[in-house]
Amino acid sequence: MAVNFAKRVGVVCRAIPRGRVATYGQIALLCGCPQRPRQVGTVLSRGAGGEVPAHRVVNRQGYLSGSKSFLTPDFQRLALEAEGVFVAPGLTVDLERYGWRPGEEEQAALEKRFLDNGI
C-alpha cells in the first residue's frame, strides 16, 4: 500500500469533526482513490501514522465495523457516545444526522494539506 495513501487517510480522518462520522468510502474518495475503501480500513487498523480519530469511521450503512482495531470491542461505541453520537443497539449510527459532509472549503483545505505535505 502506498505510503502517500496512508498519510492522506490520516489527514482526512484528523479533519472529521468531533461528534461526526465518515465512511470508509467517503475517506477513500477524499483521498483521491474512490476505489479503495477497504484499504482505508487497513490503514486505520495499522495506526495511520499517529493519532487519528479512527473511531469516527464507520461503514457505508453506519455500522461500527472497526471493533477489532481498538483496544476493547466497545471502544468505538463508547468514544462516539462520549462525543454525543447516538449509537443504536445494532451498533449503527444515523448517517443523515451524524455524517460528516465537508464543504468545498474543507475539501480545498484537505487538498492544500496534501500538497503542502507532498502527498
mmCIF file of N, CA and C in Angstrom:
data_model
loop_
_atom_site.group_PDB
_atom_site.id
_atom_site.type_symbol
_atom_site.label_atom_id
_atom_site.label_comp_id
_atom_site.label_asym_id
_atom_site.label_seq_id
_atom_site.Cartn_x
_atom_site.Cartn_y
_atom_site.Cartn_z
ATOM 1 N N MET A 1 0.841 -1.175 0.000
ATOM 2 C CA MET A 1 0.000 0.000 0.000
ATOM 3 C C MET A 1 0.886 1.238 0.000
ATOM 4 N N ALA A 2 0.526 2.170 -0.781
ATOM 5 C CA ALA A 2 1.343 3.372 -0.926
ATOM 6 C C ALA A 2 1.362 4.180 0.371
ATOM 7 N N VAL A 3 2.545 4.640 0.706
ATOM 8 C CA VAL A 3 2.724 5.448 1.909
ATOM 9 C C VAL A 3 1.914 6.729 1.812
ATOM 10 N N ASN A 4 1.891 7.345 0.645
ATOM 11 C CA ASN A 4 1.142 8.593 0.483
ATOM 12 C C ASN A 4 -0.343 8.400 0.744
ATOM 13 N N PHE A 5 -0.897 7.274 0.318
ATOM 14 C CA PHE A 5 -2.313 6.998 0.571
ATOM 15 C C PHE A 5 -2.560 6.927 2.075
ATOM 16 N N ALA A 6 -1.705 6.232 2.788
ATOM 17 C CA ALA A 6 -1.852 6.116 4.242
ATOM 18 C C ALA A 6 -1.772 7.482 4.907
ATOM 19 N N LYS A 7 -0.868 8.313 4.447
ATOM 20 C CA LYS A 7 -0.751 9.659 5.017
ATOM 21 C C LYS A 7 -1.997 10.486 4.718
ATOM 22 N N ARG A 8 -2.532 10.332 3.513
ATOM 23 C CA ARG A 8 -3.758 11.052 3.165
ATOM 24 C C ARG A 8 -4.913 10.611 4.055
ATOM 25 N N VAL A 9 -5.001 9.308 4.306
ATOM 26 C CA VAL A 9 -6.055 8.796 5.187
ATOM 27 C C VAL A 9 -5.943 9.471 6.552
ATOM 28 N N GLY A 10 -4.739 9.572 7.070
ATOM 29 C CA GLY A 10 -4.537 10.235 8.358
ATOM 30 C C GLY A 10 -4.989 11.682 8.336
ATOM 31 N N VAL A 11 -4.641 12.396 7.282
ATOM 32 C CA VAL A 11 -5.030 13.811 7.149
ATOM 33 C C VAL A 11 -6.552 13.940 7.123
ATOM 34 N N VAL A 12 -7.204 13.114 6.316
ATOM 35 C CA VAL A 12 -8.657 13.198 6.198
ATOM 36 C C VAL A 12 -9.330 12.835 7.523
ATOM 37 N N CYS A 13 -8.879 11.772 8.162
ATOM 38 C CA CYS A 13 -9.504 11.356 9.420
ATOM 39 C C CYS A 13 -9.332 12.412 10.510
ATOM 40 N N ARG A 14 -8.203 13.068 10.535
ATOM 41 C CA ARG A 14 -7.994 14.125 11.519
ATOM 42 C C ARG A 14 -8.928 15.318 11.275
ATOM 43 N N ALA A 15 -9.442 15.435 10.067
ATOM 44 C CA ALA A 15 -10.339 16.546 9.729
ATOM 45 C C ALA A 15 -11.798 16.265 10.099
ATOM 46 N N ILE A 16 -12.140 15.017 10.416
ATOM 47 C CA ILE A 16 -13.515 14.684 10.779
ATOM 48 C C ILE A 16 -13.823 15.376 12.108
ATOM 49 N N PRO A 17 -14.833 16.219 12.134
ATOM 50 C CA PRO A 17 -15.137 16.950 13.373
ATOM 51 C C PRO A 17 -15.637 16.031 14.491
ATOM 52 N N ARG A 18 -15.381 16.443 15.690
ATOM 53 C CA ARG A 18 -15.896 15.753 16.873
ATOM 54 C C ARG A 18 -17.421 15.679 16.763
ATOM 55 N N GLY A 19 -17.985 14.528 17.074
ATOM 56 C CA GLY A 19 -19.430 14.359 17.016
ATOM 57 C C GLY A 19 -19.956 14.033 15.632
ATOM 58 N N ARG A 20 -19.061 13.768 14.687
ATOM 59 C CA ARG A 20 -19.429 13.389 13.317
ATOM 60 C C ARG A 20 -18.727 12.090 12.952
ATOM 61 N N VAL A 21 -19.253 11.421 11.935
ATOM 62 C CA VAL A 21 -18.619 10.207 11.422
ATOM 63 C C VAL A 21 -18.481 10.312 9.911
ATOM 64 N N ALA A 22 -17.568 9.531 9.376
ATOM 65 C CA ALA A 22 -17.376 9.428 7.923
ATOM 66 C C ALA A 22 -17.291 7.954 7.583
ATOM 67 N N THR A 23 -17.569 7.625 6.340
ATOM 68 C CA THR A 23 -17.494 6.233 5.909
ATOM 69 C C THR A 23 -16.126 5.961 5.273
ATOM 70 N N TYR A 24 -15.784 4.685 5.208
ATOM 71 C CA TYR A 24 -14.533 4.277 4.569
ATOM 72 C C TYR A 24 -14.499 4.771 3.126
ATOM 73 N N GLY A 25 -15.635 4.633 2.421
ATOM 74 C CA GLY A 25 -15.701 5.078 1.032
ATOM 75 C C GLY A 25 -15.550 6.573 0.888
ATOM 76 N N GLN A 26 -16.131 7.327 1.794
ATOM 77 C CA GLN A 26 -16.013 8.784 1.770
ATOM 78 C C GLN A 26 -14.558 9.200 1.967
ATOM 79 N N ILE A 27 -13.875 8.537 2.880
ATOM 80 C CA ILE A 27 -12.467 8.861 3.121
ATOM 81 C C ILE A 27 -11.634 8.529 1.900
ATOM 82 N N ALA A 28 -11.896 7.361 1.295
ATOM 83 C CA ALA A 28 -11.167 6.982 0.084
ATOM 84 C C ALA A 28 -11.376 8.028 -1.015
ATOM 85 N N LEU A 29 -12.608 8.475 -1.181
ATOM 86 C CA LEU A 29 -12.922 9.492 -2.188
ATOM 87 C C LEU A 29 -12.173 10.794 -1.905
ATOM 88 N N LEU A 30 -12.184 11.242 -0.652
ATOM 89 C CA LEU A 30 -11.489 12.474 -0.296
ATOM 90 C C LEU A 30 -9.975 12.352 -0.450
ATOM 91 N N CYS A 31 -9.486 11.117 -0.383
ATOM 92 C CA CYS A 31 -8.046 10.879 -0.584
ATOM 93 C C CYS A 31 -7.689 10.800 -2.067
ATOM 94 N N GLY A 32 -8.698 10.852 -2.935
ATOM 95 C CA GLY A 32 -8.451 10.778 -4.371
ATOM 96 C C GLY A 32 -8.419 9.369 -4.913
ATOM 97 N N CYS A 33 -8.836 8.391 -4.113
ATOM 98 C CA CYS A 33 -8.823 6.982 -4.516
ATOM 99 C C CYS A 33 -10.167 6.339 -4.177
ATOM 100 N N PRO A 34 -11.235 6.717 -4.886
ATOM 101 C CA PRO A 34 -12.573 6.237 -4.517
ATOM 102 C C PRO A 34 -12.742 4.723 -4.562
ATOM 103 N N GLN A 35 -11.858 4.043 -5.257
ATOM 104 C CA GLN A 35 -11.955 2.590 -5.384
ATOM 105 C C GLN A 35 -11.273 1.847 -4.234
ATOM 106 N N ARG A 36 -10.815 2.548 -3.194
ATOM 107 C CA ARG A 36 -10.019 1.910 -2.148
ATOM 108 C C ARG A 36 -10.586 2.003 -0.729
ATOM 109 N N PRO A 37 -11.895 1.852 -0.528
ATOM 110 C CA PRO A 37 -12.404 1.954 0.842
ATOM 111 C C PRO A 37 -11.878 0.853 1.773
ATOM 112 N N ARG A 38 -11.663 -0.328 1.257
ATOM 113 C CA ARG A 38 -11.128 -1.405 2.113
ATOM 114 C C ARG A 38 -9.716 -1.088 2.582
ATOM 115 N N GLN A 39 -8.946 -0.441 1.739
ATOM 116 C CA GLN A 39 -7.589 -0.072 2.123
ATOM 117 C C GLN A 39 -7.600 0.991 3.220
ATOM 118 N N VAL A 40 -8.648 1.816 3.244
ATOM 119 C CA VAL A 40 -8.780 2.787 4.329
ATOM 120 C C VAL A 40 -8.846 2.035 5.654
ATOM 121 N N GLY A 41 -9.644 0.972 5.692
ATOM 122 C CA GLY A 41 -9.742 0.154 6.902
ATOM 123 C C GLY A 41 -8.411 -0.452 7.287
ATOM 124 N N THR A 42 -7.667 -0.912 6.300
ATOM 125 C CA THR A 42 -6.339 -1.491 6.572
ATOM 126 C C THR A 42 -5.416 -0.435 7.161
ATOM 127 N N VAL A 43 -5.407 0.741 6.572
ATOM 128 C CA VAL A 43 -4.562 1.829 7.075
ATOM 129 C C VAL A 43 -4.933 2.157 8.519
ATOM 130 N N LEU A 44 -6.223 2.272 8.792
ATOM 131 C CA LEU A 44 -6.661 2.617 10.140
ATOM 132 C C LEU A 44 -6.306 1.532 11.147
ATOM 133 N N SER A 45 -6.393 0.279 10.735
ATOM 134 C CA SER A 45 -6.062 -0.811 11.655
ATOM 135 C C SER A 45 -4.573 -0.848 11.972
ATOM 136 N N ARG A 46 -3.771 -0.222 11.131
ATOM 137 C CA ARG A 46 -2.316 -0.171 11.346
ATOM 138 C C ARG A 46 -1.873 1.133 12.001
ATOM 139 N N GLY A 47 -2.809 1.986 12.347
ATOM 140 C CA GLY A 47 -2.464 3.206 13.069
ATOM 141 C C GLY A 47 -2.442 4.472 12.249
ATOM 142 N N ALA A 48 -2.424 4.415 10.958
ATOM 143 C CA ALA A 48 -2.461 5.587 10.059
ATOM 144 C C ALA A 48 -1.442 6.655 10.411
ATOM 145 N N GLY A 49 -0.344 6.259 10.963
ATOM 146 C CA GLY A 49 0.736 7.217 11.182
ATOM 147 C C GLY A 49 0.507 8.224 12.285
ATOM 148 N N GLY A 50 -0.006 7.794 13.403
ATOM 149 C CA GLY A 50 -0.137 8.712 14.525
ATOM 150 C C GLY A 50 -1.544 8.773 15.071
ATOM 151 N N GLU A 51 -1.798 9.803 15.829
ATOM 152 C CA GLU A 51 -3.100 9.957 16.460
ATOM 153 C C GLU A 51 -4.160 10.305 15.423
ATOM 154 N N VAL A 52 -5.033 9.355 15.203
ATOM 155 C CA VAL A 52 -6.101 9.513 14.227
ATOM 156 C C VAL A 52 -7.406 9.111 14.912
ATOM 157 N N PRO A 53 -8.450 9.919 14.810
ATOM 158 C CA PRO A 53 -9.720 9.548 15.431
ATOM 159 C C PRO A 53 -10.448 8.472 14.615
ATOM 160 N N ALA A 54 -9.862 7.295 14.559
ATOM 161 C CA ALA A 54 -10.409 6.192 13.757
ATOM 162 C C ALA A 54 -11.789 5.762 14.239
ATOM 163 N N HIS A 55 -12.114 6.079 15.486
ATOM 164 C CA HIS A 55 -13.445 5.710 15.988
ATOM 165 C C HIS A 55 -14.553 6.448 15.240
ATOM 166 N N ARG A 56 -14.214 7.498 14.512
ATOM 167 C CA ARG A 56 -15.206 8.274 13.761
ATOM 168 C C ARG A 56 -15.464 7.708 12.370
ATOM 169 N N VAL A 57 -14.916 6.545 12.074
ATOM 170 C CA VAL A 57 -15.080 5.943 10.750
ATOM 171 C C VAL A 57 -15.976 4.708 10.861
ATOM 172 N N VAL A 58 -17.006 4.689 10.022
ATOM 173 C CA VAL A 58 -17.993 3.608 10.019
ATOM 174 C C VAL A 58 -18.176 3.103 8.592
ATOM 175 N N ASN A 59 -18.888 1.988 8.445
ATOM 176 C CA ASN A 59 -19.107 1.501 7.082
ATOM 177 C C ASN A 59 -20.257 2.263 6.414
ATOM 178 N N ARG A 60 -20.537 1.947 5.182
ATOM 179 C CA ARG A 60 -21.496 2.741 4.395
ATOM 180 C C ARG A 60 -22.930 2.678 4.920
ATOM 181 N N GLN A 61 -23.234 1.698 5.769
ATOM 182 C CA GLN A 61 -24.556 1.630 6.389
ATOM 183 C C GLN A 61 -24.578 2.293 7.765
ATOM 184 N N GLY A 62 -23.432 2.844 8.191
ATOM 185 C CA GLY A 62 -23.352 3.463 9.508
ATOM 186 C C GLY A 62 -22.987 2.484 10.611
ATOM 187 N N TYR A 63 -22.635 1.261 10.237
ATOM 188 C CA TYR A 63 -22.289 0.227 11.216
ATOM 189 C C TYR A 63 -20.868 0.427 11.742
ATOM 190 N N LEU A 64 -20.700 0.252 13.036
ATOM 191 C CA LEU A 64 -19.383 0.352 13.668
ATOM 192 C C LEU A 64 -18.635 -0.945 13.384
ATOM 193 N N SER A 65 -17.848 -0.949 12.340
ATOM 194 C CA SER A 65 -17.231 -2.189 11.864
ATOM 195 C C SER A 65 -15.762 -2.325 12.219
ATOM 196 N N GLY A 66 -15.216 -1.396 12.988
ATOM 197 C CA GLY A 66 -13.787 -1.434 13.254
ATOM 198 C C GLY A 66 -13.391 -1.956 14.623
ATOM 199 N N SER A 67 -14.273 -2.678 15.309
ATOM 200 C CA SER A 67 -14.007 -3.052 16.700
ATOM 201 C C SER A 67 -12.721 -3.852 16.898
ATOM 202 N N LYS A 68 -12.314 -4.632 15.907
ATOM 203 C CA LYS A 68 -11.083 -5.427 16.035
ATOM 204 C C LYS A 68 -9.833 -4.546 16.082
ATOM 205 N N SER A 69 -9.955 -3.320 15.634
ATOM 206 C CA SER A 69 -8.808 -2.422 15.572
ATOM 207 C C SER A 69 -8.581 -1.638 16.856
ATOM 208 N N PHE A 70 -9.494 -1.742 17.803
ATOM 209 C CA PHE A 70 -9.400 -0.966 19.033
ATOM 210 C C PHE A 70 -9.010 -1.852 20.208
ATOM 211 N N LEU A 71 -8.612 -1.229 21.295
ATOM 212 C CA LEU A 71 -8.163 -1.969 22.474
ATOM 213 C C LEU A 71 -9.244 -2.864 23.053
ATOM 214 N N THR A 72 -10.485 -2.389 23.026
ATOM 215 C CA THR A 72 -11.604 -3.193 23.518
ATOM 216 C C THR A 72 -12.710 -3.164 22.470
ATOM 217 N N PRO A 73 -13.549 -4.213 22.433
ATOM 218 C CA PRO A 73 -14.608 -4.259 21.423
ATOM 219 C C PRO A 73 -15.607 -3.105 21.504
ATOM 220 N N ASP A 74 -15.792 -2.511 22.678
ATOM 221 C CA ASP A 74 -16.769 -1.432 22.809
ATOM 222 C C ASP A 74 -16.151 -0.036 22.766
ATOM 223 N N PHE A 75 -14.850 0.055 22.493
ATOM 224 C CA PHE A 75 -14.183 1.361 22.487
ATOM 225 C C PHE A 75 -14.812 2.327 21.490
ATOM 226 N N GLN A 76 -15.066 1.877 20.272
ATOM 227 C CA GLN A 76 -15.596 2.766 19.244
ATOM 228 C C GLN A 76 -16.954 3.325 19.673
ATOM 229 N N ARG A 77 -17.808 2.464 20.163
ATOM 230 C CA ARG A 77 -19.130 2.909 20.622
ATOM 231 C C ARG A 77 -18.997 3.922 21.760
ATOM 232 N N LEU A 78 -18.192 3.599 22.744
ATOM 233 C CA LEU A 78 -18.024 4.488 23.890
ATOM 234 C C LEU A 78 -17.433 5.839 23.489
ATOM 235 N N ALA A 79 -16.452 5.824 22.579
ATOM 236 C CA ALA A 79 -15.822 7.069 22.132
ATOM 237 C C ALA A 79 -16.819 7.940 21.367
ATOM 238 N N LEU A 80 -17.630 7.320 20.515
ATOM 239 C CA LEU A 80 -18.627 8.093 19.770
ATOM 240 C C LEU A 80 -19.688 8.655 20.710
ATOM 241 N N GLU A 81 -20.140 7.842 21.635
ATOM 242 C CA GLU A 81 -21.150 8.319 22.582
ATOM 243 C C GLU A 81 -20.601 9.464 23.435
ATOM 244 N N ALA A 82 -19.327 9.403 23.782
ATOM 245 C CA ALA A 82 -18.706 10.482 24.555
ATOM 246 C C ALA A 82 -18.687 11.793 23.776
ATOM 247 N N GLU A 83 -18.755 11.695 22.444
ATOM 248 C CA GLU A 83 -18.783 12.884 21.585
ATOM 249 C C GLU A 83 -20.203 13.313 21.243
ATOM 250 N N GLY A 84 -21.193 12.622 21.806
ATOM 251 C CA GLY A 84 -22.581 12.989 21.560
ATOM 252 C C GLY A 84 -23.235 12.276 20.400
ATOM 253 N N VAL A 85 -22.584 11.257 19.849
ATOM 254 C CA VAL A 85 -23.154 10.492 18.738
ATOM 255 C C VAL A 85 -23.978 9.346 19.326
ATOM 256 N N PHE A 86 -25.254 9.276 18.966
ATOM 257 C CA PHE A 86 -26.099 8.187 19.435
ATOM 258 C C PHE A 86 -25.786 6.936 18.622
ATOM 259 N N VAL A 87 -25.458 5.860 19.316
ATOM 260 C CA VAL A 87 -25.205 4.572 18.675
ATOM 261 C C VAL A 87 -26.386 3.666 19.015
ATOM 262 N N ALA A 88 -27.104 3.230 18.005
ATOM 263 C CA ALA A 88 -28.282 2.383 18.183
ATOM 264 C C ALA A 88 -27.862 1.005 18.704
ATOM 265 N N PRO A 89 -28.801 0.264 19.286
ATOM 266 C CA PRO A 89 -28.482 -1.064 19.816
ATOM 267 C C PRO A 89 -27.820 -2.007 18.800
ATOM 268 N N GLY A 90 -28.074 -1.827 17.526
ATOM 269 C CA GLY A 90 -27.455 -2.659 16.492
ATOM 270 C C GLY A 90 -26.067 -2.181 16.096
ATOM 271 N N LEU A 91 -25.490 -1.280 16.899
ATOM 272 C CA LEU A 91 -24.162 -0.701 16.652
ATOM 273 C C LEU A 91 -24.095 0.083 15.346
ATOM 274 N N THR A 92 -25.144 0.858 15.110
ATOM 275 C CA THR A 92 -25.160 1.722 13.931
ATOM 276 C C THR A 92 -25.397 3.172 14.362
ATOM 277 N N VAL A 93 -24.939 4.079 13.516
ATOM 278 C CA VAL A 93 -25.216 5.500 13.720
ATOM 279 C C VAL A 93 -26.008 6.001 12.525
ATOM 280 N N ASP A 94 -26.800 7.008 12.745
ATOM 281 C CA ASP A 94 -27.610 7.615 11.700
ATOM 282 C C ASP A 94 -26.712 8.534 10.872
ATOM 283 N N LEU A 95 -26.397 8.110 9.653
ATOM 284 C CA LEU A 95 -25.515 8.903 8.797
ATOM 285 C C LEU A 95 -26.146 10.219 8.379
ATOM 286 N N GLU A 96 -27.465 10.261 8.289
ATOM 287 C CA GLU A 96 -28.122 11.529 7.944
ATOM 288 C C GLU A 96 -27.901 12.557 9.052
ATOM 289 N N ARG A 97 -27.922 12.106 10.278
ATOM 290 C CA ARG A 97 -27.784 13.017 11.415
ATOM 291 C C ARG A 97 -26.327 13.304 11.772
ATOM 292 N N TYR A 98 -25.480 12.252 11.757
ATOM 293 C CA TYR A 98 -24.112 12.397 12.251
ATOM 294 C C TYR A 98 -23.036 12.345 11.166
ATOM 295 N N GLY A 99 -23.441 12.124 9.926
ATOM 296 C CA GLY A 99 -22.463 12.033 8.852
ATOM 297 C C GLY A 99 -21.793 13.365 8.561
ATOM 298 N N TRP A 100 -20.499 13.302 8.363
ATOM 299 C CA TRP A 100 -19.706 14.495 8.028
ATOM 300 C C TRP A 100 -19.857 14.778 6.547
ATOM 301 N N ARG A 101 -20.178 16.000 6.222
ATOM 302 C CA ARG A 101 -20.303 16.432 4.835
ATOM 303 C C ARG A 101 -19.404 17.642 4.625
ATOM 304 N N PRO A 102 -18.146 17.395 4.299
ATOM 305 C CA PRO A 102 -17.237 18.533 4.132
ATOM 306 C C PRO A 102 -17.648 19.396 2.939
ATOM 307 N N GLY A 103 -17.639 20.685 3.169
ATOM 308 C CA GLY A 103 -17.966 21.622 2.105
ATOM 309 C C GLY A 103 -16.771 21.842 1.195
ATOM 310 N N GLU A 104 -16.972 22.703 0.220
ATOM 311 C CA GLU A 104 -15.905 22.993 -0.747
ATOM 312 C C GLU A 104 -14.653 23.537 -0.067
ATOM 313 N N GLU A 105 -14.839 24.402 0.929
ATOM 314 C CA GLU A 105 -13.684 24.970 1.628
ATOM 315 C C GLU A 105 -12.887 23.894 2.363
ATOM 316 N N GLU A 106 -13.604 22.981 3.031
ATOM 317 C CA GLU A 106 -12.917 21.894 3.746
ATOM 318 C C GLU A 106 -12.178 20.979 2.763
ATOM 319 N N GLN A 107 -12.812 20.684 1.647
ATOM 320 C CA GLN A 107 -12.162 19.837 0.647
ATOM 321 C C GLN A 107 -10.923 20.516 0.079
ATOM 322 N N ALA A 108 -11.023 21.808 -0.171
ATOM 323 C CA ALA A 108 -9.864 22.555 -0.667
ATOM 324 C C ALA A 108 -8.749 22.573 0.375
ATOM 325 N N ALA A 109 -9.121 22.690 1.643
ATOM 326 C CA ALA A 109 -8.118 22.680 2.710
ATOM 327 C C ALA A 109 -7.414 21.321 2.781
ATOM 328 N N LEU A 110 -8.160 20.234 2.562
ATOM 329 C CA LEU A 110 -7.543 18.908 2.534
ATOM 330 C C LEU A 110 -6.550 18.802 1.383
ATOM 331 N N GLU A 111 -6.970 19.259 0.212
ATOM 332 C CA GLU A 111 -6.062 19.224 -0.954
ATOM 333 C C GLU A 111 -4.801 20.030 -0.691
ATOM 334 N N LYS A 112 -4.955 21.174 -0.046
ATOM 335 C CA LYS A 112 -3.792 22.001 0.290
ATOM 336 C C LYS A 112 -2.867 21.262 1.252
ATOM 337 N N ARG A 113 -3.435 20.592 2.236
ATOM 338 C CA ARG A 113 -2.591 19.813 3.166
ATOM 339 C C ARG A 113 -1.855 18.710 2.441
ATOM 340 N N PHE A 114 -2.533 18.060 1.489
ATOM 341 C CA PHE A 114 -1.852 17.017 0.702
ATOM 342 C C PHE A 114 -0.668 17.619 -0.030
ATOM 343 N N LEU A 115 -0.899 18.749 -0.698
ATOM 344 C CA LEU A 115 0.171 19.405 -1.452
ATOM 345 C C LEU A 115 1.287 19.890 -0.556
ATOM 346 N N ASP A 116 0.925 20.522 0.558
ATOM 347 C CA ASP A 116 1.939 21.032 1.492
ATOM 348 C C ASP A 116 2.820 19.927 2.049
ATOM 349 N N ASN A 117 2.239 18.730 2.197
ATOM 350 C CA ASN A 117 2.980 17.602 2.742
ATOM 351 C C ASN A 117 3.542 16.664 1.671
ATOM 352 N N GLY A 118 3.392 17.066 0.416
ATOM 353 C CA GLY A 118 3.933 16.263 -0.681
ATOM 354 C C GLY A 118 3.290 14.896 -0.816
ATOM 355 N N ILE A 119 2.015 14.827 -0.482
ATOM 356 C CA ILE A 119 1.299 13.554 -0.580
ATOM 357 C C ILE A 119 0.128 13.683 -1.512
#
